[in-house]
Coordinates of C-alpha atoms in Angstrom, one line a residue:
X1 CA -244.5 126.4 4.4
X2 CA -244.7 130.0 3.2
X3 CA -247.1 130.7 6.0
X4 CA -244.6 129.3 8.5
X5 CA -242.0 131.7 7.1
X6 CA -240.0 129.3 5.0
X7 CA -238.3 131.2 2.2
X8 CA -239.0 129.7 -1.2
X9 CA -235.3 129.8 -1.9
X10 CA -234.8 127.5 1.1
X11 CA -237.4 125.1 -0.3
X12 CA -235.7 125.3 -3.7
X13 CA -232.4 124.3 -2.0
X14 CA -234.0 121.4 -0.3
X15 CA -235.5 120.0 -3.5
X16 CA -232.3 120.5 -5.5
X17 CA -230.0 119.1 -2.8
X18 CA -232.4 116.1 -2.3
X19 CA -232.4 115.5 -6.0
X20 CA -228.7 115.7 -6.3
X21 CA -228.0 112.9 -3.9
X22 CA -228.6 109.2 -3.8
X23 CA -228.9 109.2 0.0
X24 CA -232.3 109.1 1.7
X25 CA -234.8 111.7 2.8
X26 CA -233.1 112.3 6.2
X27 CA -230.8 115.0 4.9
X28 CA -233.6 116.9 3.2
X29 CA -235.7 116.6 6.4
X30 CA -232.8 118.0 8.4
X31 CA -232.2 120.8 6.0
X32 CA -235.9 121.7 5.9
X33 CA -236.0 121.8 9.7
X34 CA -233.2 124.3 9.6
X35 CA -235.1 126.3 7.0
X36 CA -238.1 126.8 9.2
X37 CA -236.5 129.7 11.1
X38 CA -238.0 131.1 14.3
X39 CA -237.7 134.9 14.7
X40 CA -236.2 136.6 17.7
X41 CA -239.5 137.5 19.4
X42 CA -241.8 135.2 17.5
X43 CA -242.2 133.3 14.3
X44 CA -240.1 134.7 11.5
X45 CA -241.7 135.5 8.1
X46 CA -239.0 135.0 5.5
X47 CA -238.6 137.3 2.4
X48 CA -238.3 135.8 -1.0
X49 CA -235.1 136.1 -3.1
X50 CA -234.4 134.9 -6.6
X51 CA -231.2 132.9 -7.1
X52 CA -229.4 131.5 -10.1
X53 CA -227.4 128.3 -10.1
X54 CA -223.9 129.5 -10.2
X55 CA -220.6 128.4 -8.7
X56 CA -218.3 131.0 -7.0
X57 CA -215.2 131.3 -9.2
X58 CA -213.5 134.1 -7.3
X59 CA -209.8 133.4 -6.7
X60 CA -206.9 135.5 -5.9
X61 CA -203.2 134.9 -6.4
X62 CA -201.6 134.8 -3.0
X63 CA -198.0 133.6 -2.3
X64 CA -198.7 132.8 1.3
X65 CA -200.2 129.7 2.9
X66 CA -201.5 128.9 6.5
X67 CA -198.8 127.2 8.6
X68 CA -200.1 127.2 12.1
X69 CA -202.4 124.1 11.9
X70 CA -200.7 120.9 11.0
X71 CA -203.8 118.8 10.5
X72 CA -204.1 117.5 7.0
X73 CA -207.1 117.2 4.8
X74 CA -206.4 113.6 3.9
X75 CA -208.0 110.7 5.9
X76 CA -205.7 109.8 8.7
X77 CA -204.3 106.3 9.1
X78 CA -206.3 104.2 11.4
X79 CA -209.5 106.1 11.1
X80 CA -212.6 104.1 11.4
X81 CA -214.1 103.5 7.9
X82 CA -217.7 104.9 7.7
X83 CA -220.0 104.3 4.8
X84 CA -222.5 106.8 3.3
X85 CA -225.3 104.6 4.6
X86 CA -224.0 104.9 8.1
X87 CA -223.7 108.7 7.7
X88 CA -227.4 108.7 6.6
X89 CA -228.4 106.6 9.6
X90 CA -226.6 109.0 12.0
X91 CA -228.5 111.9 10.4
X92 CA -231.7 110.0 10.8
X93 CA -231.0 109.8 14.5
X94 CA -230.7 113.6 14.7
X95 CA -226.9 114.0 14.4
X96 CA -225.3 116.5 12.1
X97 CA -222.7 114.5 10.2
X98 CA -220.7 115.9 7.3
X99 CA -217.7 114.9 5.2
X100 CA -214.8 116.9 4.0
X101 CA -212.0 115.7 1.7
X102 CA -212.4 112.1 2.9
X103 CA -212.9 112.7 6.6
X104 CA -216.2 112.3 8.4
X105 CA -217.2 114.7 11.1
X106 CA -220.0 114.8 13.7
X107 CA -220.6 118.5 14.3
X108 CA -223.8 118.2 16.3
X109 CA -222.2 119.7 19.4
X110 CA -220.8 122.7 17.4
X111 CA -223.7 124.8 18.5
X112 CA -221.6 127.9 18.7
X113 CA -220.9 127.9 14.9
X114 CA -220.4 131.6 14.1
X115 CA -222.5 131.4 11.0
X116 CA -225.4 130.0 12.9
X117 CA -226.5 126.4 13.8
X118 CA -228.9 126.4 10.9
X119 CA -226.1 126.4 8.4
X120 CA -224.7 123.3 10.0
X121 CA -228.1 121.6 9.7
X122 CA -228.2 122.7 6.1
X123 CA -225.0 120.8 5.4
X124 CA -226.0 117.6 7.3
X125 CA -225.3 114.5 5.2
X126 CA -223.4 116.4 2.6
X127 CA -219.8 117.3 1.8
X128 CA -218.5 120.7 2.9
X129 CA -216.5 121.5 -0.1
X130 CA -219.6 122.7 -2.1
X131 CA -220.4 125.1 0.7
X132 CA -216.9 126.3 1.2
X133 CA -216.6 127.2 -2.4
X134 CA -219.0 130.0 -1.6
X135 CA -218.0 130.6 2.0
X136 CA -214.3 130.9 1.2
X137 CA -213.4 132.2 4.6
X138 CA -213.5 128.6 5.8
X139 CA -210.5 127.7 3.6
X140 CA -208.1 129.7 5.8
X141 CA -206.1 126.9 7.5
X142 CA -207.3 127.3 11.1
X143 CA -210.9 126.3 10.3
X144 CA -209.8 122.9 9.2
X145 CA -207.9 122.6 12.4
X146 CA -211.0 123.4 14.5
X147 CA -212.9 120.8 12.5
X148 CA -210.6 118.0 13.6
X149 CA -212.2 118.0 17.1
X150 CA -215.3 116.5 15.6
X151 CA -213.6 113.9 13.3
X152 CA -215.1 110.4 13.8
X153 CA -213.7 108.5 10.8
X154 CA -213.2 108.4 7.1
X155 CA -214.9 107.4 3.9
X156 CA -213.6 105.1 1.3
X157 CA -212.0 106.9 -1.6
X158 CA -214.9 105.9 -3.9
X159 CA -217.6 107.1 -1.5
X160 CA -215.6 110.3 -0.7
X161 CA -215.6 111.1 -4.4
X162 CA -219.3 110.2 -4.7
X163 CA -220.5 112.5 -2.0
X164 CA -218.1 115.3 -3.0
X165 CA -219.4 115.4 -6.6
X166 CA -223.0 114.8 -5.7
X167 CA -223.3 117.6 -3.2
X168 CA -224.5 120.8 -4.9
X169 CA -224.9 124.3 -3.3
X170 CA -226.0 127.3 -5.3
X171 CA -224.6 130.7 -4.4
X172 CA -227.7 132.4 -2.8
X173 CA -226.1 135.9 -2.8
X174 CA -226.5 136.6 -6.5
X175 CA -229.1 139.4 -5.8
X176 CA -226.9 141.2 -3.3
X177 CA -225.7 144.6 -4.2
X178 CA -222.3 144.8 -5.8
X179 CA -219.2 145.2 -3.6
X180 CA -217.6 148.6 -3.1
X181 CA -214.3 148.8 -5.0
X182 CA -212.6 151.0 -2.4
X183 CA -213.4 148.7 0.5
X184 CA -211.2 145.8 1.5
X185 CA -213.2 142.6 1.4
X186 CA -212.9 140.3 4.5
X187 CA -215.7 137.8 3.4
X188 CA -217.4 137.9 0.1
X189 CA -220.4 135.9 1.1
X190 CA -222.0 137.3 3.1
X191 CA -220.4 140.6 2.1
X192 CA -218.2 142.1 4.9
X193 CA -215.7 144.7 4.0
X194 CA -213.6 147.2 5.9
X195 CA -212.4 150.7 5.1
X196 CA -208.8 151.3 4.0
X197 CA -207.0 152.9 7.0
X198 CA -205.1 155.2 4.7
X199 CA -208.4 156.6 3.4
X200 CA -210.3 156.8 6.7
X201 CA -208.4 159.9 7.7
X202 CA -209.4 161.8 4.5
X203 CA -213.0 162.5 5.4
X204 CA -214.4 163.4 8.8
X205 CA -217.8 162.1 7.6
X206 CA -217.0 158.8 6.0
X207 CA -218.5 158.6 2.5
X208 CA -220.6 155.7 1.3
X209 CA -218.1 153.4 -0.4
X210 CA -215.5 154.1 2.2
X211 CA -217.5 153.2 5.3
X212 CA -217.3 149.5 6.3
X213 CA -220.1 147.1 5.6
X214 CA -221.2 144.3 7.9
X215 CA -223.7 141.7 6.8
X216 CA -224.9 138.5 8.5
X217 CA -227.0 137.1 5.7
X218 CA -228.7 137.9 2.4
X219 CA -229.3 141.5 1.6
X220 CA -233.1 141.9 1.2
X221 CA -234.7 143.7 -1.7
X222 CA -237.4 146.0 -0.3
X223 CA -240.0 148.1 -2.1
X224 CA -240.4 151.2 0.0
X225 CA -244.2 151.3 -0.8
X226 CA -244.5 147.9 0.9
X227 CA -242.2 148.6 3.9
X228 CA -243.8 148.3 7.3
X229 CA -242.2 148.6 10.7
X230 CA -243.9 146.7 13.6
X231 CA -243.6 148.1 17.2
X232 CA -244.8 146.0 20.1
X233 CA -244.1 144.5 23.5
X234 CA -244.3 145.7 27.0
X235 CA -246.0 149.1 27.6
X236 CA -246.9 149.8 24.0
X237 CA -249.8 149.1 21.7
X238 CA -249.1 146.9 18.7
X239 CA -248.5 149.6 16.0
X240 CA -247.3 149.6 12.4
X241 CA -245.5 152.4 10.6
X242 CA -244.8 152.8 6.9
X243 CA -241.7 154.5 5.6
X244 CA -243.8 157.6 4.8
X245 CA -245.1 157.6 8.4
X246 CA -241.5 157.7 9.7
X247 CA -240.7 160.6 7.3
X248 CA -243.8 162.7 7.8
X249 CA -245.2 162.0 11.3
X250 CA -242.0 162.6 13.3
X251 CA -239.3 165.2 13.5
X252 CA -236.3 164.4 11.4
X253 CA -233.0 164.6 13.4
X254 CA -229.4 164.1 12.4
X255 CA -226.9 162.1 14.4
X256 CA -223.3 161.9 13.4
X257 CA -221.7 158.9 15.0
X258 CA -219.0 156.4 14.8
X259 CA -220.1 152.8 14.1
X260 CA -217.5 150.3 14.9
X261 CA -217.9 146.6 14.7
X262 CA -217.6 144.9 18.1
X263 CA -214.9 142.7 16.5
X264 CA -212.8 145.4 14.8
X265 CA -209.1 144.4 15.0
X266 CA -210.0 140.8 15.8
X267 CA -207.1 139.7 13.7
X268 CA -204.7 141.0 16.4
X269 CA -205.8 138.1 18.6
X270 CA -205.3 135.5 15.9
X271 CA -202.7 133.0 17.2
X272 CA -201.7 135.5 19.9
X273 CA -202.4 133.0 22.7
X274 CA -200.8 129.5 22.6
X275 CA -201.5 129.0 18.9
X276 CA -205.2 129.6 19.4
X277 CA -207.0 131.2 16.4
X278 CA -209.4 134.1 16.9
X279 CA -213.0 132.7 16.8
X280 CA -215.8 134.1 14.8
X281 CA -216.0 136.0 11.5
X282 CA -215.2 138.4 10.1
X283 CA -211.5 138.6 10.9
X284 CA -211.5 142.3 10.8
X285 CA -208.0 143.7 10.5
X286 CA -208.4 147.4 11.5
X287 CA -210.9 149.2 9.3
X288 CA -214.3 148.1 10.6
X289 CA -215.0 151.6 11.8
X290 CA -216.6 154.7 10.2
X291 CA -218.2 158.0 11.0
X292 CA -221.4 159.0 9.1
X293 CA -224.3 161.3 9.5
X294 CA -227.6 159.4 9.9
X295 CA -231.0 161.0 9.7
X296 CA -234.4 159.8 10.8
X297 CA -237.1 159.7 13.5
X298 CA -236.2 159.4 17.2
X299 CA -237.0 155.9 18.6
X300 CA -238.5 157.5 21.7
X301 CA -241.0 159.5 19.5
X302 CA -242.0 156.3 17.8
X303 CA -242.5 154.5 21.1
X304 CA -244.5 157.5 22.3
X305 CA -246.7 157.3 19.2
X306 CA -247.2 153.6 20.1
X307 CA -248.7 154.5 23.5
X308 CA -245.7 154.7 25.9
X309 CA -245.3 157.7 28.1
X310 CA -241.6 158.0 27.5
X311 CA -241.4 161.5 28.9
X312 CA -242.7 160.6 32.3
X313 CA -240.7 157.4 32.4
X314 CA -237.5 159.1 31.5
X315 CA -238.1 161.8 34.1
X316 CA -238.7 159.1 36.7
X317 CA -242.3 160.5 37.3
X318 CA -243.8 157.2 36.2
X319 CA -242.5 153.6 36.5
X320 CA -241.4 151.8 33.4
X321 CA -243.5 148.8 32.4
X322 CA -242.6 145.9 34.6
X323 CA -239.7 143.9 33.1
X324 CA -239.1 146.4 30.4
X325 CA -235.3 146.1 30.4
X326 CA -234.4 145.7 26.7
X327 CA -235.5 146.9 23.3
X328 CA -235.2 144.1 20.8
X329 CA -234.6 144.8 17.1
X330 CA -235.1 142.3 14.2
X331 CA -234.0 142.8 10.7
X332 CA -235.5 141.6 7.4
X333 CA -232.2 140.0 6.5
X334 CA -231.8 136.3 7.2
X335 CA -229.6 133.4 6.2
X336 CA -230.4 130.6 3.8
X337 CA -232.3 128.8 6.6
X338 CA -234.7 131.7 7.3
X339 CA -233.0 132.8 10.6
X340 CA -233.3 136.5 11.0
X341 CA -230.6 138.8 12.4
X342 CA -231.6 140.2 15.8
X343 CA -230.1 142.3 18.6
X344 CA -231.1 144.1 21.7
X345 CA -229.9 147.1 23.8
X346 CA -231.0 148.6 27.1
X347 CA -234.5 150.1 27.4
X348 CA -233.1 153.2 29.2
X349 CA -231.0 154.1 26.2
X350 CA -234.1 154.0 23.9
X351 CA -236.2 156.4 26.0
X352 CA -233.4 158.8 27.0
X353 CA -233.9 162.2 25.3
X354 CA -230.2 162.5 25.2
X355 CA -229.6 158.9 24.0
X356 CA -230.0 160.0 20.3
X357 CA -231.3 156.6 19.2
X358 CA -233.0 157.0 15.8
X359 CA -234.6 155.0 13.1
X360 CA -232.6 156.3 10.2
X361 CA -233.7 156.4 6.6
X362 CA -230.8 158.5 5.3
X363 CA -227.1 158.2 5.4
X364 CA -225.0 161.3 4.7
X365 CA -228.1 163.1 3.3
X366 CA -229.2 160.3 0.9
X367 CA -231.5 157.3 1.2
X368 CA -229.6 154.5 3.0
X369 CA -228.0 152.2 0.4
X370 CA -229.0 148.6 0.4
X371 CA -225.7 147.5 1.8
X372 CA -226.1 149.8 4.8
X373 CA -229.6 148.8 5.7
X374 CA -232.2 150.2 3.3
X375 CA -234.8 151.4 3.9
X376 CA -234.5 151.8 7.7
X377 CA -231.9 150.9 10.2
X378 CA -231.5 151.6 13.9
X379 CA -228.7 153.9 15.0
X380 CA -227.7 153.3 18.6
X381 CA -224.8 155.7 19.0
X382 CA -221.9 154.8 21.3
X383 CA -222.8 151.1 21.2
X384 CA -221.3 148.2 19.3
X385 CA -222.1 148.1 15.6
X386 CA -224.1 144.9 16.2
X387 CA -226.8 147.0 18.0
X388 CA -227.4 149.2 14.9
X389 CA -229.8 146.7 13.3
X390 CA -230.1 147.1 9.5
X391 CA -233.2 146.4 7.4
X392 CA -235.3 147.0 10.5
X393 CA -238.7 145.4 10.5
X394 CA -239.6 144.8 14.2
X395 CA -239.1 146.7 17.5
X396 CA -240.0 144.9 20.7
X397 CA -239.9 146.2 24.3
X398 CA -239.1 143.1 26.3
X399 CA -237.7 141.7 29.5
X400 CA -235.2 139.4 27.7
X401 CA -232.3 140.1 25.4
X402 CA -232.6 138.6 22.0
X403 CA -231.7 135.1 21.1
X404 CA -228.2 133.8 21.9
X405 CA -227.0 134.1 18.3
X406 CA -227.2 137.9 18.5
X407 CA -225.6 138.3 21.9
X408 CA -223.4 135.8 23.7
X409 CA -222.4 133.6 20.8
X410 CA -220.5 136.3 19.0
X411 CA -220.6 139.5 21.1
X412 CA -219.4 138.8 24.6
X413 CA -216.0 139.5 26.2
X414 CA -215.0 136.3 28.0
X415 CA -212.0 135.8 30.3
X416 CA -208.8 135.0 28.5
X417 CA -208.6 131.5 30.1
X418 CA -212.0 130.4 28.5
X419 CA -210.9 127.7 26.0
X420 CA -212.1 127.9 22.4
X421 CA -214.0 124.6 22.5
X422 CA -216.5 126.1 25.0
X423 CA -217.4 128.8 22.5
X424 CA -217.6 126.1 19.8
X425 CA -220.0 124.0 22.0
X426 CA -222.0 127.0 23.3
X427 CA -225.1 125.0 24.4
X428 CA -223.0 122.7 26.6
X429 CA -221.4 125.7 28.4
X430 CA -224.2 128.2 28.1
X431 CA -224.7 128.8 31.8
X432 CA -221.0 129.7 32.2
X433 CA -220.7 131.8 29.1
X434 CA -223.8 133.8 29.7
X435 CA -222.3 135.2 32.9
X436 CA -220.6 137.7 30.6
X437 CA -223.1 140.1 29.2
X438 CA -223.3 141.0 25.6
X439 CA -221.2 144.1 24.6
X440 CA -223.1 147.4 24.5
X441 CA -221.0 150.5 24.9
X442 CA -217.6 150.3 23.2
X443 CA -214.2 151.3 24.7
X444 CA -211.9 154.1 23.8
X445 CA -210.0 153.6 20.5
X446 CA -207.3 155.3 18.3
X447 CA -205.6 154.3 15.1
X448 CA -202.8 155.8 13.1
X449 CA -204.0 156.2 9.5
X450 CA -200.8 157.7 8.1
X451 CA -198.1 156.5 7.7
X452 CA -199.0 152.9 7.2
X453 CA -197.1 149.7 8.2
X454 CA -193.9 149.3 6.1
X455 CA -194.0 152.8 4.7
X456 CA -190.8 154.8 4.0
X457 CA -191.3 158.0 5.9
X458 CA -189.6 161.2 4.8
X459 CA -188.3 163.9 7.0
X460 CA -189.3 167.5 6.2
X461 CA -187.7 170.4 8.1
X462 CA -186.6 168.0 10.8
X463 CA -190.1 166.7 11.4
X464 CA -192.2 163.5 10.8
X465 CA -195.9 163.8 10.3
X466 CA -198.4 161.4 12.0
X467 CA -202.1 161.4 11.5
X468 CA -205.0 159.3 12.8
X469 CA -208.5 158.9 14.2
X470 CA -209.7 158.6 17.8
X471 CA -213.0 157.8 19.5
X472 CA -214.0 158.0 23.1
X473 CA -216.6 155.2 22.9
X474 CA -220.0 155.1 24.6
X475 CA -220.6 158.9 24.2
X476 CA -217.4 159.9 25.9
X477 CA -215.3 162.5 24.3
X478 CA -211.5 162.4 23.7
X479 CA -209.5 164.4 26.2
X480 CA -206.1 163.8 24.6
X481 CA -204.3 161.6 22.1
X482 CA -200.6 160.9 22.6
X483 CA -198.3 159.7 19.9
X484 CA -194.9 157.9 20.1
X485 CA -192.2 157.4 17.5
X486 CA -190.2 155.0 19.6
X487 CA -192.7 152.1 20.1
X488 CA -194.2 153.7 23.2
X489 CA -191.1 154.4 25.2
X490 CA -191.9 158.1 25.2
X491 CA -195.0 160.0 24.1
X492 CA -195.9 163.5 23.1
X493 CA -199.3 165.2 22.9
X494 CA -200.9 165.2 19.4
X495 CA -203.0 168.1 18.1
X496 CA -206.7 167.3 17.8
X497 CA -208.5 168.9 14.9
X498 CA -211.6 170.9 15.6
X499 CA -214.6 168.7 14.5
X500 CA -217.2 170.4 12.1
X501 CA -220.1 169.3 14.4
X502 CA -220.3 170.3 18.0
X503 CA -221.7 167.5 20.3
X504 CA -222.9 167.5 23.9
X505 CA -221.0 166.1 26.9
X506 CA -221.6 162.4 27.2
X507 CA -223.0 162.5 23.6
X508 CA -219.7 162.7 21.8
X509 CA -220.7 160.0 19.3
X510 CA -218.3 161.1 16.5
X511 CA -214.6 160.6 16.2
X512 CA -211.8 163.2 16.2
X513 CA -208.9 163.5 13.9
X514 CA -205.4 164.0 15.4
X515 CA -202.1 164.9 13.8
X516 CA -198.6 165.7 15.0
X517 CA -195.4 166.9 13.4
X518 CA -192.9 165.0 15.6
X519 CA -189.3 166.4 15.6
X520 CA -186.6 163.9 15.1
X521 CA -184.9 164.9 18.3
X522 CA -187.7 163.0 20.0
X523 CA -186.2 159.8 18.6
X524 CA -183.7 157.8 20.7
X525 CA -180.2 159.2 20.4
X526 CA -178.7 156.3 18.4
X527 CA -181.5 156.7 15.8
X528 CA -180.9 160.4 15.7
X529 CA -177.2 159.8 15.0
X530 CA -178.0 157.4 12.1
X531 CA -180.3 159.9 10.6
X532 CA -177.7 162.7 10.9
X533 CA -175.3 160.4 9.1
X534 CA -177.8 160.0 6.3
X535 CA -178.7 156.4 7.2
X536 CA -182.3 155.2 7.2
X537 CA -183.7 153.8 10.4
X538 CA -186.5 151.5 11.5
X539 CA -188.8 152.4 14.3
X540 CA -192.5 151.9 15.4
X541 CA -195.1 154.6 15.7
X542 CA -198.1 154.2 18.0
X543 CA -200.8 156.2 19.7
X544 CA -203.0 156.1 22.8
X545 CA -206.2 158.0 23.4
X546 CA -207.6 159.1 26.8
X547 CA -211.4 159.7 26.8
X548 CA -213.3 162.1 29.0
X549 CA -213.5 159.6 31.8
X550 CA -209.7 159.2 31.6
X551 CA -209.9 155.7 30.4
X552 CA -206.9 154.9 28.3
X553 CA -206.1 152.3 25.7
X554 CA -204.1 149.3 27.1
X555 CA -200.5 149.0 26.0
X556 CA -200.6 145.3 24.8
X557 CA -203.1 142.9 23.4
X558 CA -202.3 140.3 26.1
X559 CA -204.0 142.3 28.8
X560 CA -207.5 142.0 27.3
X561 CA -207.3 139.0 25.0
X562 CA -210.6 137.1 24.7
X563 CA -211.5 134.1 22.5
X564 CA -214.2 136.0 20.6
X565 CA -211.9 138.8 19.7
X566 CA -214.2 141.6 21.0
X567 CA -213.5 145.2 22.1
X568 CA -209.9 145.1 20.8
X569 CA -208.3 148.5 21.6
X570 CA -204.7 148.1 22.6
X571 CA -202.1 150.5 21.1
X572 CA -202.1 150.1 17.3
X573 CA -198.4 149.8 16.3
X574 CA -197.1 150.9 12.9
X575 CA -193.6 149.8 12.0
X576 CA -191.9 152.2 9.5
X577 CA -188.6 153.1 7.9
X578 CA -187.5 156.7 8.2
X579 CA -185.3 157.9 5.4
X580 CA -183.5 161.2 5.9
X581 CA -182.6 161.7 2.2
X582 CA -185.9 160.8 0.5
X583 CA -187.9 163.8 -0.8
X584 CA -191.1 161.7 -0.7
X585 CA -192.9 159.5 1.7
X586 CA -193.3 156.1 -0.1
X587 CA -196.2 153.8 0.8
X588 CA -195.3 150.2 1.4
X589 CA -195.7 148.2 -1.9
X590 CA -198.3 145.4 -1.8
X591 CA -197.6 141.9 -3.1
X592 CA -200.3 140.2 -5.2
X593 CA -203.2 139.2 -3.0
X594 CA -201.8 141.0 0.0
X595 CA -204.4 142.7 2.3
X596 CA -203.7 146.4 2.5
X597 CA -204.6 146.9 6.2
X598 CA -202.3 145.3 8.7
X599 CA -202.8 144.2 12.3
X600 CA -201.0 146.0 15.0
X601 CA -197.3 145.4 14.5
X602 CA -197.5 145.3 10.8
X603 CA -197.7 141.7 9.9
X604 CA -200.2 138.7 10.0
X605 CA -199.4 135.7 12.2
X606 CA -201.3 133.6 9.7
X607 CA -201.6 134.4 6.0
X608 CA -204.8 136.3 5.2
X609 CA -206.1 133.9 2.5
X610 CA -209.7 135.0 2.7
X611 CA -210.6 134.1 -0.9
X612 CA -208.8 130.7 -1.1
X613 CA -210.8 127.9 -2.7
X614 CA -210.8 124.3 -1.6
X615 CA -208.6 122.0 -3.7
X616 CA -210.7 121.1 -6.7
X617 CA -210.0 117.4 -7.0
X618 CA -211.1 116.4 -3.5
X619 CA -207.6 114.9 -2.8
X620 CA -206.0 117.8 -1.2
X621 CA -202.5 117.5 0.2
X622 CA -201.6 118.9 3.6
X623 CA -202.4 122.4 4.5
X624 CA -200.2 124.9 2.5
X625 CA -199.3 122.6 -0.3
X626 CA -202.3 122.9 -2.6
X627 CA -200.9 123.8 -6.1
X628 CA -204.0 125.9 -7.1
X629 CA -203.8 128.4 -4.3

């Protein structure tokens, strides 16, 4: 099994889960089949991680509850009664059947599960509560609503309690690095956390601990002496490089670039359309963006050392290898089932001498921290964060993009009329969904970082100060940023701060800071009159950036809404109160458990209960009424 790449932790889970249940071998077989993970471009070789048996006890006090979904957790009247023996028989037949708080669900067709299909197979024949105690993001009300599509019946009260108490799931993330206290946690396991918008405008180079973190699975522990990078595929010789090779055999170059998660601001789409939730984790609010300096070897130099004539190919003096259209990247990180993270990007980007793709081993002048991809990560500037593969172990020149999980399932912009169930049941609608390519270059973006939503803004010398960040996307620069103090009815040009690093045209990877002292005479006349009378007013600040191709941010979310919540870049609106008599600007106070970043418009359509636990007694009342939340 170890030869086949099955992580010993996965085997340990199989044994413990099998021993914890009175049901037959079918569930263990299903789980083990999920554990034998196939890599992106070949068989995956899992890394070993130690784990301690431990229950996640993290809770936060939050006065809010989900209200959009009306489905209850309790078995519904008239449901077909299903026994545990019947659940086992269905799993023996190859179905993925689970229970949750008395209901029985056949999720076999849920092939677009954002956490990967293997994690569904892992849960086959078991109760979801044990898993959702670790993966608390599932306990936000809309996930239970999505689950109802697959409900096939109910268990008796006795058997519902039996399977709930018998199902055990260890937290596999106990060896992950600690979370960063200054980041805002979106999902604790795997750890995904965004930067605080108020702090992003304080440092042009985002420090470690302020830069967002995106993980898809367990964070590997790697000894740099044992590290080996494999390069292979079309037009290259199979070659291996140690970390010392990358440091000593190639020129070290610095690239300062924004990395923005493809799903940044996904929360803006949550329940925006016909009560439809945003699909896919994490539900980034606004801060999954940062600007850091990465240092390492050029990828084109590494390909050259592996036998590819990148200079002649990039000058069009020599044809590229037949079918060489993508460069595939695979990380050492994987989920509990042994499925590795993978991604791919265009071959032309990799060999372009001005593409600035590097294999980075430093972040801001220091070895890359584990959370950010130690010891080596790919930096593909201008492209979606998903293309900047962490914990890099394999590079493959190929004619195919990487497996579906790394591209279309989470990283495509579908038309707004694509219903959510098609994403959920990806394999059934694969041909249609794959017509939309995976996201590569990102669109233009700007965000106001100060003031924040709900702040009391002071007036100094008849002026109001606005600050923010802007990014051209895809290597484009920023020609202009306009700001508005009347919700976009009128705009004025902001001042862009001179960046400390000069970058080439079409290689403007970094962001720019903008600021503006807006005079109060730019407010509508009625609001000016209130301020003159000493009365506070309410208004909305916003910004729009225009990049060097004169692409501009859309005004509203509705024009580009897509079910995945990708490439979200409409105007970011910040509602504020302007007080003419306050000597200070006062940040909006936070309620206990309230998430500091806010979606555009200043408020969540559904409470952001990302640490909520399932009800402990297995007899949970309807959504929003659980007394332990």
